[in-house]
Amino acid sequence: MSNYQSSLSGDFAMSNGHASHKTSTVVDMPKNNLPFVDTMQTNNTSKKSSENSDNNGDENEERGNWGNKMDFILSSVGFAVGLGNVWRFPYLCYKNGGGAFLVPYIIMLFAAGLPLFGLELGFGQYVSKGCVGVWDLAPLFKGLGWAMVIISGMVVIYYNMIIAYIFFYFFASFNKVVPWSTCGNEWNTEFCEVSTKSNSTLIYNTSESNATVTTVTRPAEEFWLNYALGRSEGLHDMGTIRWQLLLCLLLAWIVVFLCLIKGIKSVGKVVYFTATFPYIVLFILLIRGLTLPGAMNGIYFYIVPRFDQLGNPTVWKDAAVQVFYSLGPAWGSLHTLASYNKFHNNFHRDGITVGLINCGTSVFAGFVIFAVIGFMSHDSGMPIEDVAAGGSGLAFVAYPEAIARMPGSVFWALLFFFMLLTLGLDSMFCNLETVVTAIVDELKPWYPNIYDKKTHITGISCVIFFILGWPMTTNGGFYMLTLMDEYSAGFSLILVAMAEALIISYVYGVDRYMRDMMVMLKFKMNIYWKICWMAISPSVMFFVFIFFGVGYKGLTLDDYKYPPWAEFLGWGMVIAALLPVPGYMIYFLYYKAHGTTWKERFFYSLEATDSWGPALNKHRAEANYPLLPDQPKSGLASSGFNKPSLGFNKPSAVKKQWQPPPKMMSNGTTNPAYEANGDNGMRNGFSKRNGSYGSYKKEPVVLGNKLDSVKWSRDKDVPLPYNFETSI
């Protein structure tokens, strides 16, 4: 289905002040409470209009749009495909049954990952707002948007520190020999030993309880712990700031700011390199890995299925968590990215495409990683299970050590760490843009020209986050990073995602939401999405949350166990992210909601605000929303798209007033709606809950001088738009 863009000039010919419709069909549907449908355009007109829109610059001139479709797709791929695809998925796959792990992974992808991914893309695109502004659909829950902002804010603090580590390794690779390939350096200890087949038994020798254990460490591990981190004994011993890491962190934030200096316009160009370059490097590394001895042993270890593992619930939990954290719902970034799309962009197709690319990248990266791990096992004489690692252990110890054993190790090290940089920076762009977009969107009512100051807000945000990241450049900084990684986006993220799906499905109404999506897509999303949003996806999130709670253990890092006060600090991060949810509820009910009783205030807070809906009036007219007063209205009413007096502008919750249809039309003739209904004829459909939550009033559809149909909308449904496809 091609993207669709309304073209008023192409749909209507104006003569003598009257609107004559060129191509109009009215479909008389069965009497099953569905309204009549009017299709305004032929397929050819729709296609031509869509193509013109794509080439006419920004649709939303004030806020801006992506330069073209590929800008959005590559940015979404860059956000979804990150470091976790390279350093987490392959290890999880090996640990949880090899190739058999793909079974729960794919099931979780279609049960929770893709539905939530598509939900948020459509959510953000429909209203052209970030993760806070979208919650105007039910302002009682706007705190969920601020929870997303806080989660993204905490993540960018430590995530850019990981990028600083990558910068450190990248610069350290500019030597004749990579420095982690040998012992005898200033950071090495007397236990350092380059593992070979002849001495591999010394390294991981497990002896009897009454025997002496020989401890030998590898040079790559000592480079990471002693030189790169200068790691202290624990979180209680933060030590001093390591200037090398501080400079790398500063460089990381400068790069992020420069790439975001013009918002989506600059990011949309940067991602053409940062989102595609990793695939080139992964392919090169795979070819190189397959030429190394022992590579096939590693790949076999990676993919051989062990189906007995599927009976372990931990395997299913790991699959759900990997899909969830990789695609990134509930971070707010998907709302933000989609909010810069043009209104009729086919987010349905884009979401499925990005989700499948993300899944395929994870599997492909596993072949790249384990081909080299197999070579390292062959060269060192160590078992593959002792060499394989996940997370930072893979990126900064295992894989660099394998690279050090290759001919031309400096070249391969530079290539590998530059690939990690591009993977990490894409995710950073999206997370920081989420925070900045939420701020400017919420400040716009008070500062109408706030979008002109977006670069300044981005710069100020970078400075603040850079300062907040200073503690992680100290000797004990990696303990703090691990603590934030564990708690800042764990429990809270799952709860936010589950609440989001339930609120849209049961408060706003899943049928109403799908009809909103139909306005943009011009076709109805199938029942798979509805079932997932209403039941399957929330159930998966609930399962993961319960599993996290039941299986919770104290946080550890290698042999270090975090003290109780550190875990208390971690739970403080969880509470900090979730606190805006009840906090904003109390604030809105007490200060913002209308009504003489708390019950009236509560129902008022469940209603969409007057500004909820598409951002531009021409799209609000399509979707049958009241027009915004601060935008031009000319041409909309005369063309039949806009019925401002017949819309569903809700009255005050206290007054509960009803307004009859206008008696006279703009061309001076009597309104047929008034003749058909009079002053009282439309009262029956008026909702005691003011229209946006529950029943709506009858709404006549007026095209020119003809009353084509009268539509009802009840039970949380909204009036259907006038020009969507009739095959529903």
XYZ file of C-alpha atoms in Angstrom:
728
model
C 0.000 0.000 0.000
C 1.617 3.241 -1.089
C 1.681 6.208 1.226
C -1.288 8.469 0.920
C -1.443 12.213 1.149
C -4.617 14.246 0.783
C -4.559 16.930 -1.865
C -7.403 19.365 -1.516
C -6.722 20.998 -4.835
C -6.797 17.621 -6.575
C -10.044 16.470 -4.979
C -12.326 19.398 -5.430
C -13.116 21.913 -8.126
C -14.478 25.191 -6.846
C -17.012 27.112 -8.880
C -19.335 29.935 -7.824
C -18.501 29.344 -4.196
C -19.744 25.740 -4.302
C -17.667 22.621 -3.832
C -18.200 20.060 -6.547
C -16.689 16.698 -5.774
C -14.796 15.145 -8.683
C -14.634 11.509 -7.633
C -16.995 10.628 -4.838
C -18.670 7.378 -3.961
C -20.995 6.741 -1.074
C -21.141 3.162 0.127
C -24.358 1.979 1.759
C -23.115 -0.463 4.359
C -25.215 -2.997 6.281
C -27.145 -1.778 9.285
C -24.648 -3.017 11.856
C -23.964 0.260 13.654
C -21.202 1.096 11.186
C -21.459 4.582 9.711
C -21.683 5.346 6.058
C -18.335 5.730 4.360
C -17.397 8.294 1.762
C -14.308 7.683 -0.337
C -12.945 11.005 -1.509
C -10.261 9.911 -3.925
C -9.558 7.320 -6.501
C -6.478 5.159 -6.097
C -4.660 7.044 -8.848
C -5.303 10.395 -7.232
C -4.212 9.023 -3.853
C -0.996 7.648 -5.260
C -0.162 10.831 -7.118
C -0.919 12.940 -4.065
C 1.315 10.756 -1.912
C 4.191 11.063 -4.331
C 3.829 14.834 -4.454
C 3.859 15.036 -0.674
C 7.101 13.113 -0.462
C 8.791 15.597 -2.741
C 7.381 18.828 -1.333
C 9.615 19.175 1.712
C 8.305 19.313 5.249
C 4.627 18.584 5.695
C 4.756 20.026 9.226
C 6.794 23.155 8.567
C 6.929 24.259 12.191
C 8.090 20.966 13.683
C 9.810 19.438 10.680
C 9.731 16.000 9.064
C 12.229 13.418 7.934
C 13.813 14.334 4.633
C 12.509 11.109 3.088
C 11.328 7.647 4.039
C 14.815 6.163 4.212
C 15.846 8.689 6.864
C 13.204 7.264 9.173
C 13.803 3.617 8.325
C 17.576 3.866 8.783
C 17.154 5.821 12.025
C 14.781 3.140 13.306
C 17.188 0.406 12.255
C 20.019 2.280 13.967
C 17.974 2.534 17.159
C 16.826 -1.090 17.161
C 20.121 -2.605 16.026
C 22.597 -1.735 18.743
C 25.364 -3.154 20.850
C 23.055 -5.797 22.307
C 22.651 -7.449 18.914
C 26.411 -8.040 18.772
C 27.451 -8.649 22.340
C 24.317 -10.047 23.984
C 22.244 -12.110 21.544
C 25.005 -14.525 20.402
C 25.871 -15.353 24.003
C 22.201 -15.869 24.943
C 21.719 -18.093 21.916
C 24.698 -20.279 22.858
C 23.669 -20.400 26.527
C 19.981 -21.197 25.917
C 20.004 -24.082 23.500
C 21.904 -22.861 20.439
C 19.699 -22.937 17.359
C 16.744 -24.042 19.483
C 16.769 -20.586 21.089
C 15.424 -19.180 17.821
C 12.075 -20.865 18.532
C 11.202 -18.829 21.658
C 12.952 -15.796 20.193
C 10.757 -15.706 17.072
C 7.614 -16.464 19.099
C 8.366 -13.567 21.451
C 9.144 -11.349 18.474
C 5.654 -11.816 17.036
C 3.884 -12.022 20.414
C 5.311 -8.903 22.012
C 8.134 -7.255 20.073
C 6.480 -6.374 16.772
C 3.039 -5.505 18.250
C 4.495 -3.042 20.750
C 6.895 -1.695 18.134
C 4.041 -1.035 15.710
C 1.825 0.350 18.462
C 4.299 3.077 19.353
C 5.174 3.948 15.758
C 1.515 4.517 14.933
C 0.943 6.310 18.235
C 3.684 8.868 17.617
C 3.015 9.338 13.904
C -0.709 9.991 14.370
C -0.280 13.025 16.611
C 3.244 14.126 15.609
C 4.342 14.408 19.219
C 6.997 12.864 21.427
C 6.464 10.332 24.170
C 4.905 12.894 26.561
C 2.602 14.749 24.184
C 1.044 11.540 22.849
C -0.606 10.978 26.224
C -3.079 13.763 25.567
C -5.282 10.834 24.557
C -5.859 10.207 28.299
C -4.077 12.912 30.330
C -4.491 11.003 33.578
C -1.670 8.755 32.346
C 0.656 11.449 31.025
C 3.099 10.488 33.745
C 3.902 7.404 31.660
C 5.415 9.727 29.073
C 7.587 11.414 31.675
C 8.600 7.977 32.954
C 9.869 7.195 29.452
C 11.824 10.459 29.399
C 13.438 9.724 32.768
C 14.331 6.178 31.693
C 15.920 7.452 28.478
C 17.695 10.178 30.433
C 19.255 7.708 32.858
C 20.234 5.399 30.025
C 22.064 8.068 28.005
C 24.218 8.845 31.058
C 25.795 5.401 31.186
C 25.332 4.421 27.528
C 27.602 7.213 26.365
C 30.149 5.999 28.894
C 30.202 2.693 27.021
C 30.856 4.662 23.847
C 33.699 6.394 25.708
C 35.209 2.953 26.449
C 34.970 2.128 22.747
C 36.724 5.390 21.876
C 39.444 4.457 24.374
C 40.027 1.089 22.700
C 39.846 2.640 19.252
C 42.635 5.095 20.033
C 44.646 2.436 21.883
C 44.613 0.353 18.691
C 46.801 2.898 16.880
C 50.010 0.999 17.647
C 52.315 -1.358 15.840
C 50.809 -4.127 17.982
C 47.526 -3.946 19.869
C 48.520 -3.354 23.524
C 46.347 -6.137 24.965
C 48.163 -8.842 23.017
C 51.173 -9.207 25.326
C 52.192 -9.224 28.969
C 55.033 -7.174 30.412
C 53.278 -3.818 30.211
C 52.999 -1.433 33.148
C 49.432 -2.532 33.866
C 50.169 -6.268 33.807
C 50.644 -8.390 36.933
C 52.876 -11.367 37.572
C 49.896 -13.619 36.870
C 49.593 -12.476 33.237
C 49.937 -15.321 30.765
C 49.328 -15.464 27.019
C 47.273 -18.623 26.652
C 48.479 -21.254 24.194
C 47.762 -24.907 23.697
C 50.758 -25.819 25.856
C 49.751 -23.806 28.917
C 45.969 -23.645 28.611
C 45.538 -26.116 31.469
C 46.976 -23.561 33.873
C 44.326 -20.998 33.175
C 41.059 -22.694 33.882
C 42.369 -25.549 35.993
C 39.722 -26.740 38.460
C 41.426 -28.691 41.216
C 40.258 -30.713 44.163
C 39.254 -28.912 47.315
C 42.490 -29.825 49.103
C 44.749 -28.844 46.218
C 46.297 -25.565 45.213
C 44.508 -23.534 42.551
C 46.722 -21.847 39.993
C 45.384 -18.455 38.970
C 46.489 -17.087 35.632
C 44.964 -14.078 33.858
C 44.943 -13.173 30.194
C 46.544 -9.952 28.875
C 43.269 -8.703 27.331
C 41.536 -9.044 30.692
C 44.280 -7.164 32.516
C 44.276 -4.416 29.901
C 40.538 -3.965 30.423
C 40.499 -4.107 34.222
C 43.830 -2.527 35.130
C 44.478 -0.040 32.356
C 41.202 0.924 30.679
C 39.130 0.946 33.882
C 41.744 1.065 36.624
C 39.022 -0.730 38.540
C 38.930 -0.354 42.302
C 37.783 -2.902 44.892
C 34.139 -1.866 44.836
C 31.521 0.871 44.675
C 32.598 2.078 48.101
C 36.014 2.973 46.641
C 35.298 5.369 43.752
C 38.882 6.632 43.606
C 39.851 9.504 41.323
C 38.770 10.575 37.866
C 40.795 8.925 35.094
C 41.547 11.737 32.691
C 41.761 9.414 29.669
C 38.196 8.242 30.210
C 36.995 11.764 30.948
C 38.388 13.018 27.631
C 36.844 10.083 25.792
C 33.486 10.821 27.432
C 33.794 14.480 26.419
C 34.549 13.431 22.848
C 31.546 11.091 22.852
C 29.199 13.895 23.888
C 30.697 16.302 21.350
C 30.092 13.775 18.576
C 26.505 13.216 19.742
C 25.812 16.946 19.870
C 27.275 17.621 16.424
C 25.174 14.836 14.928
C 22.030 16.212 16.612
C 22.801 19.888 16.053
C 20.032 20.185 13.471
C 17.794 17.553 15.007
C 16.342 14.984 12.661
C 17.716 16.813 9.629
C 21.303 16.088 10.624
C 20.605 12.680 12.170
C 18.717 11.651 9.041
C 21.910 12.098 7.035
C 24.335 10.652 9.585
C 22.422 7.368 9.798
C 23.081 6.654 6.135
C 26.594 5.845 7.309
C 26.167 4.772 10.930
C 23.267 2.399 10.223
C 24.796 0.734 7.165
C 28.500 0.619 8.000
C 28.106 -2.070 10.717
C 26.701 -4.489 8.133
C 29.697 -3.965 5.887
C 32.069 -4.602 8.791
C 30.118 -7.636 10.010
C 30.272 -9.139 6.534
C 34.023 -8.492 6.284
C 34.609 -9.967 9.749
C 32.539 -13.024 8.861
C 34.575 -13.680 5.712
C 37.783 -13.217 7.687
C 36.548 -15.411 10.510
C 35.590 -18.266 8.216
C 39.149 -18.409 6.891
C 40.577 -18.979 10.381
C 41.211 -22.452 11.808
C 38.586 -23.617 14.287
C 35.917 -21.200 12.987
C 33.465 -23.954 12.054
C 33.727 -25.443 15.544
C 32.613 -22.120 16.968
C 29.715 -21.796 14.529
C 28.631 -25.368 15.253
C 28.704 -24.574 18.974
C 26.523 -21.522 18.251
C 23.796 -23.067 16.112
C 23.535 -26.721 17.111
C 20.028 -27.035 18.588
C 19.540 -28.387 22.083
C 15.769 -28.662 22.231
C 15.772 -29.999 25.787
C 16.518 -26.428 26.890
C 13.086 -25.224 25.725
C 11.492 -26.705 28.836
C 13.424 -24.221 30.953
C 11.359 -21.059 31.627
C 14.583 -19.044 31.861
C 15.096 -19.590 28.135
C 11.715 -18.032 27.357
C 12.379 -15.167 29.726
C 15.734 -14.451 28.067
C 14.081 -14.539 24.630
C 11.378 -12.069 25.708
C 13.886 -9.741 27.356
C 16.201 -9.781 24.332
C 13.369 -8.976 21.917
C 11.995 -6.324 24.241
C 15.261 -4.506 24.878
C 16.429 -4.807 21.288
C 13.356 -3.349 19.588
C 13.032 -0.739 22.309
C 9.336 -0.199 23.158
C 8.565 1.974 26.215
C 11.798 3.975 25.868
C 9.909 6.784 24.144
C 12.280 6.740 21.175
C 9.820 5.054 18.832
C 7.169 7.715 19.496
C 9.799 10.356 18.848
C 11.138 8.876 15.617
C 7.648 8.281 14.212
C 6.440 11.741 15.225
C 8.593 13.253 12.467
C 6.995 11.082 9.783
C 4.540 12.500 7.326
C 0.988 11.717 8.307
C 0.264 9.072 5.688
C 3.565 7.233 5.998
C 3.062 3.465 6.019
C 4.387 2.783 9.520
C 2.806 -0.695 9.382
C 5.187 -1.778 6.640
C 8.138 0.081 8.154
C 7.639 -1.468 11.590
C 7.575 -5.015 10.267
C 10.619 -4.313 8.081
C 12.689 -2.882 10.922
C 11.667 -5.673 13.297
C 12.732 -8.380 10.872
C 15.993 -6.566 10.075
C 16.725 -6.392 13.790
C 16.070 -10.110 14.249
C 18.149 -11.055 11.213
C 21.033 -8.860 12.348
C 21.160 -10.589 15.724
C 21.365 -14.028 14.129
C 23.924 -12.869 11.565
C 26.105 -11.253 14.252
C 26.167 -14.586 16.081
C 27.919 -16.230 13.130
C 30.480 -13.414 13.059
C 31.197 -13.613 16.786
C 31.380 -17.387 17.142
C 33.513 -17.882 14.045
C 36.204 -15.789 15.754
C 35.517 -17.348 19.160
C 36.044 -20.789 17.583
C 39.381 -19.617 16.226
C 40.412 -18.297 19.628
C 39.490 -21.604 21.246
C 41.546 -23.470 18.649
C 44.539 -21.168 19.018
C 44.555 -21.030 22.826
C 43.524 -24.596 23.526
C 40.728 -23.429 25.822
C 37.193 -24.848 25.581
C 34.724 -22.667 23.702
C 32.477 -22.402 26.763
C 35.399 -20.808 28.645
C 36.126 -18.363 25.835
C 32.539 -17.342 25.077
C 31.269 -14.333 26.983
C 28.499 -11.769 26.798
C 28.244 -8.035 27.317
C 31.393 -6.084 28.060
C 33.324 -9.327 28.501
C 32.803 -10.070 24.811
C 33.379 -6.545 23.479
C 36.401 -5.620 25.579
C 38.055 -8.936 26.482
C 37.147 -12.022 24.440
C 36.817 -10.539 20.943
C 39.806 -8.157 21.270
C 41.939 -11.075 22.427
C 40.833 -13.089 19.408
C 41.660 -10.138 17.142
C 45.109 -9.890 18.738
C 45.847 -13.417 17.501
C 45.057 -12.557 13.867
C 47.603 -11.356 11.326
C 47.099 -7.615 10.857
C 45.500 -7.311 14.268
C 45.677 -3.489 14.328
C 43.539 -3.175 11.203
C 40.936 -5.636 12.479
C 40.850 -3.950 15.889
C 40.254 -0.514 14.343
C 37.541 -1.933 12.128
C 35.810 -3.764 14.990
C 35.757 -0.842 17.416
C 34.704 1.627 14.742
C 31.776 -0.693 14.028
C 30.871 -0.686 17.735
C 31.007 3.118 17.684
C 28.487 3.346 14.861
C 26.211 0.812 16.555
C 26.279 2.684 19.860
C 25.955 6.195 18.453
C 22.723 5.397 16.603
C 21.036 4.365 19.829
C 22.433 7.429 21.607
C 21.001 9.750 18.965
C 17.522 8.334 19.418
C 17.565 8.271 23.221
C 18.795 11.852 23.530
C 16.391 13.069 20.837
C 13.601 11.500 22.894
C 14.483 13.675 25.877
C 14.927 16.859 23.848
C 11.750 16.363 21.796
C 9.682 15.778 24.935
C 11.003 19.011 26.434
C 10.350 21.223 23.401
C 6.925 19.701 22.732
C 5.792 20.391 26.288
C 7.238 23.919 26.348
C 5.598 24.939 23.074
C 2.307 26.180 24.625
C 4.297 28.648 26.743
C 7.045 29.416 24.218
C 5.571 29.272 20.696
C 9.003 29.675 19.074
C 10.652 26.952 21.153
C 11.501 24.862 18.072
C 13.896 27.617 16.996
C 15.810 27.044 20.246
C 16.006 23.282 19.949
C 19.748 23.326 19.213
C 20.367 25.257 22.442
C 18.286 22.774 24.444
C 20.206 19.900 22.866
C 23.520 21.513 23.815
C 22.419 22.197 27.391
C 21.189 18.600 27.722
C 24.535 17.252 26.484
C 26.429 19.356 29.027
C 24.204 18.232 31.906
C 24.445 14.549 30.976
C 28.212 14.851 30.507
C 28.597 16.209 34.045
C 26.319 13.490 35.426
C 28.576 10.911 33.759
C 31.738 12.066 35.538
C 31.451 9.522 38.394
C 31.704 6.718 35.847
C 35.130 7.936 34.748
C 36.575 7.163 38.184
C 38.221 3.950 39.351
C 34.910 2.711 40.699
C 32.947 4.021 37.736
C 32.301 0.635 36.147
C 30.512 -0.514 39.309
C 28.214 2.502 38.964
C 27.669 1.809 35.266
C 26.720 -1.800 35.985
C 24.312 -0.643 38.700
C 22.595 1.802 36.338
C 22.476 -0.762 33.551
C 20.740 -3.221 35.855
C 18.157 -0.936 37.461
C 17.543 2.175 35.352
C 15.749 0.353 32.523
C 14.631 -2.963 33.970
C 11.538 -3.326 36.116
C 10.271 0.155 35.310
C 10.517 -0.339 31.553
C 8.462 -3.527 31.621
C 5.730 -1.939 33.727
C 5.526 1.107 31.449
C 5.233 -1.079 28.340
C 2.513 -3.209 29.887
C 0.554 -0.150 31.053
C 0.838 1.489 27.636
C -0.708 -1.486 25.820
C -3.523 -1.821 28.375
C -4.417 1.884 28.412
C -4.597 2.172 24.641
C -6.612 -1.052 24.412
C -9.086 -0.533 27.246
C -9.172 3.170 28.117
C -8.766 4.831 24.749
C -10.280 1.810 23.021
C -8.476 -0.568 20.704
C -11.168 -0.237 18.011
C -10.914 3.519 18.157
C -7.131 3.300 17.943
C -7.286 0.999 14.925
C -9.671 3.412 13.203
C -7.199 6.218 13.856
C -4.515 4.114 12.231
C -6.855 3.468 9.305
C -6.944 7.205 8.601
C -3.183 7.170 8.030
C -2.782 3.782 6.386
C -5.935 3.711 4.252
C -6.457 0.070 5.178
C -7.526 -1.750 8.301
C -4.847 -3.495 10.355
C -5.727 -7.154 10.792
C -6.938 -8.824 13.958
C -3.447 -10.091 14.866
C -2.498 -6.631 16.099
C -5.700 -6.220 18.074
C -5.335 -9.550 19.881
C -1.699 -8.872 20.701
C -2.348 -5.373 22.030
C -5.300 -6.450 24.146
C -4.023 -9.723 25.588
C -0.888 -11.429 24.300
C 1.678 -8.632 24.588
C 0.586 -7.478 28.081
C 0.593 -11.126 29.192
C 4.164 -11.585 27.963
C 5.230 -8.434 29.814
C 3.472 -9.641 32.945
C 5.260 -13.001 32.679
C 8.634 -11.290 32.358
C 7.890 -8.982 35.283
C 6.836 -11.874 37.537
C 9.906 -13.853 36.507
C 12.130 -10.899 37.316
C 10.504 -10.517 40.706
C 10.546 -14.190 41.679
C 14.065 -14.785 40.397
C 15.544 -11.582 41.759
C 18.928 -11.938 43.381
C 21.389 -9.413 44.689
C 23.505 -7.711 42.038
C 27.029 -9.028 41.523
C 29.917 -8.141 39.230
C 32.415 -10.993 38.866
C 33.265 -11.842 42.477
C 32.022 -8.529 43.866
C 28.630 -8.488 45.589
C 26.965 -5.109 45.772
C 26.223 -3.964 49.338
C 22.609 -3.337 50.459
C 22.986 0.435 50.239
C 24.018 0.110 46.578
C 20.952 -1.994 45.788
C 18.851 0.574 47.627
C 20.322 3.177 45.267
C 19.392 0.971 42.332
C 15.800 0.622 43.480
C 15.763 4.384 43.871
C 16.331 4.591 40.107
C 13.329 2.325 39.546
C 11.155 4.490 41.799
C 12.441 7.694 40.170
C 11.280 6.439 36.780
C 7.849 5.315 38.016
C 7.142 8.198 40.417
C 5.819 10.549 37.683
C 2.964 8.123 36.974
C 1.065 8.497 40.294
C 2.495 11.983 40.768
C 0.994 13.324 37.565
C -2.293 11.558 38.273
C -2.629 13.443 41.565
C -1.569 16.713 39.953
C -4.025 16.438 37.060
C -6.989 15.359 39.177
C -6.403 18.130 41.692
C -5.395 21.052 39.463
C -6.423 20.331 35.865
C -9.512 18.136 35.781
C -12.961 19.730 35.533
C -15.896 18.607 37.606
C -17.673 19.206 40.865
C -17.066 15.681 42.170
C -14.021 13.430 42.102
C -15.945 11.024 39.890
C -16.492 13.749 37.290
C -12.851 14.749 37.536
C -11.770 11.145 37.096
C -13.848 10.582 33.960
C -12.746 13.942 32.593
C -9.110 12.871 33.001
C -9.753 9.761 30.903
C -10.909 11.840 27.946
C -8.667 12.954 25.123
C -7.887 16.664 25.243
C -9.157 19.086 22.610
C -5.706 19.172 21.031
C -5.499 15.371 20.735
C -5.357 14.121 17.189
C -3.357 14.888 14.050
C -1.112 17.926 14.251
C -2.281 19.619 11.041
C -5.806 20.804 10.368
C -6.014 19.156 6.966
C -5.400 15.793 8.629
C -7.698 16.586 11.550
C -10.428 17.211 9.001
C -9.760 13.812 7.432
C -9.951 12.125 10.831
C -13.036 14.154 11.829
C -11.362 16.026 14.661
C -12.147 19.666 15.509
C -9.706 22.062 13.907
C -7.009 23.788 15.885
C -7.553 27.549 16.200
C -3.895 28.479 15.624
C -3.781 26.984 12.107
C -5.348 28.096 8.809
C -8.829 26.736 8.119
C -9.437 28.185 4.692
C -10.444 25.677 2.050
C -11.233 22.895 4.469
C -14.876 23.708 5.235
C -15.804 24.518 1.643
C -14.272 21.303 0.384
C -16.299 19.168 2.716
C -13.422 18.033 4.881
C -14.150 20.216 7.854
C -17.345 20.648 9.825
C -16.113 22.723 12.760
C -19.563 23.336 14.210
C -20.574 19.735 13.702
C -17.450 18.210 15.169
C -17.230 16.746 18.592
C -15.770 19.621 20.536
C -16.539 18.561 24.050
C -18.188 21.024 26.430
C -17.110 21.597 29.985
C -17.547 18.662 32.319
C -19.409 20.957 34.671
C -21.780 22.751 32.277
C -22.505 19.800 29.976
C -23.894 22.132 27.363
C -24.989 21.002 23.921
C -24.728 23.075 20.767
C -27.050 22.510 17.795
C -25.728 22.363 14.223
C -25.276 25.681 12.421
C -28.428 26.955 10.764
C -26.711 28.500 7.750
C -23.878 27.160 5.628
C -20.919 29.199 4.384
C -22.513 29.570 0.929
C -25.620 31.221 2.391
C -28.003 28.281 2.074
C -29.808 26.523 4.904
C -27.828 23.680 6.413
C -29.561 20.342 5.622
C -28.317 19.032 8.950
C -30.306 21.740 10.719
C -33.372 20.982 8.649
C -33.072 17.276 9.435
C -32.328 17.621 13.122
C -33.376 21.048 14.276
C -32.324 22.382 17.650
C -33.065 19.158 19.478
C -32.587 16.390 16.973
C -28.973 15.682 17.888
C -29.217 15.678 21.660
C -29.798 11.938 21.922
C -26.282 11.044 20.952
C -24.627 13.421 23.404
C -22.402 11.711 25.957
C -22.540 12.476 29.636
C -18.800 11.960 29.515
C -18.388 14.713 26.941
C -17.852 12.798 23.799
C -14.251 11.670 23.853
C -14.772 8.765 26.262
C -17.961 6.863 25.572
C -20.794 7.826 23.234
C -20.668 10.705 20.797
C -23.376 12.865 19.334
C -24.907 12.241 15.957
C -22.878 13.849 13.253
C -24.246 14.716 9.823
C -21.831 14.494 6.933
C -22.274 17.524 4.711
C -20.736 17.613 1.244
C -21.605 20.796 -0.579
C -25.377 21.229 -0.271
C -26.227 17.575 0.131
C -26.723 15.690 3.354
C -25.097 12.392 2.400
C -25.446 10.506 5.659
C -25.857 10.752 9.387
C -23.342 8.877 11.471
C -23.461 7.481 14.965
C -20.506 6.571 17.111
C -20.873 4.813 20.436
C -18.978 2.737 22.998
C -15.588 4.434 22.840
C -15.578 4.524 19.032
C -14.963 7.743 17.163
C -16.661 8.775 13.934
C -14.879 7.226 11.008
C -13.071 9.537 8.583
C -14.651 10.406 5.290
C -12.043 9.074 2.922
C -10.651 5.724 3.966
C -10.844 2.505 1.994
C -14.225 0.813 2.276
C -12.966 -2.767 2.464
C -13.177 -3.093 6.240
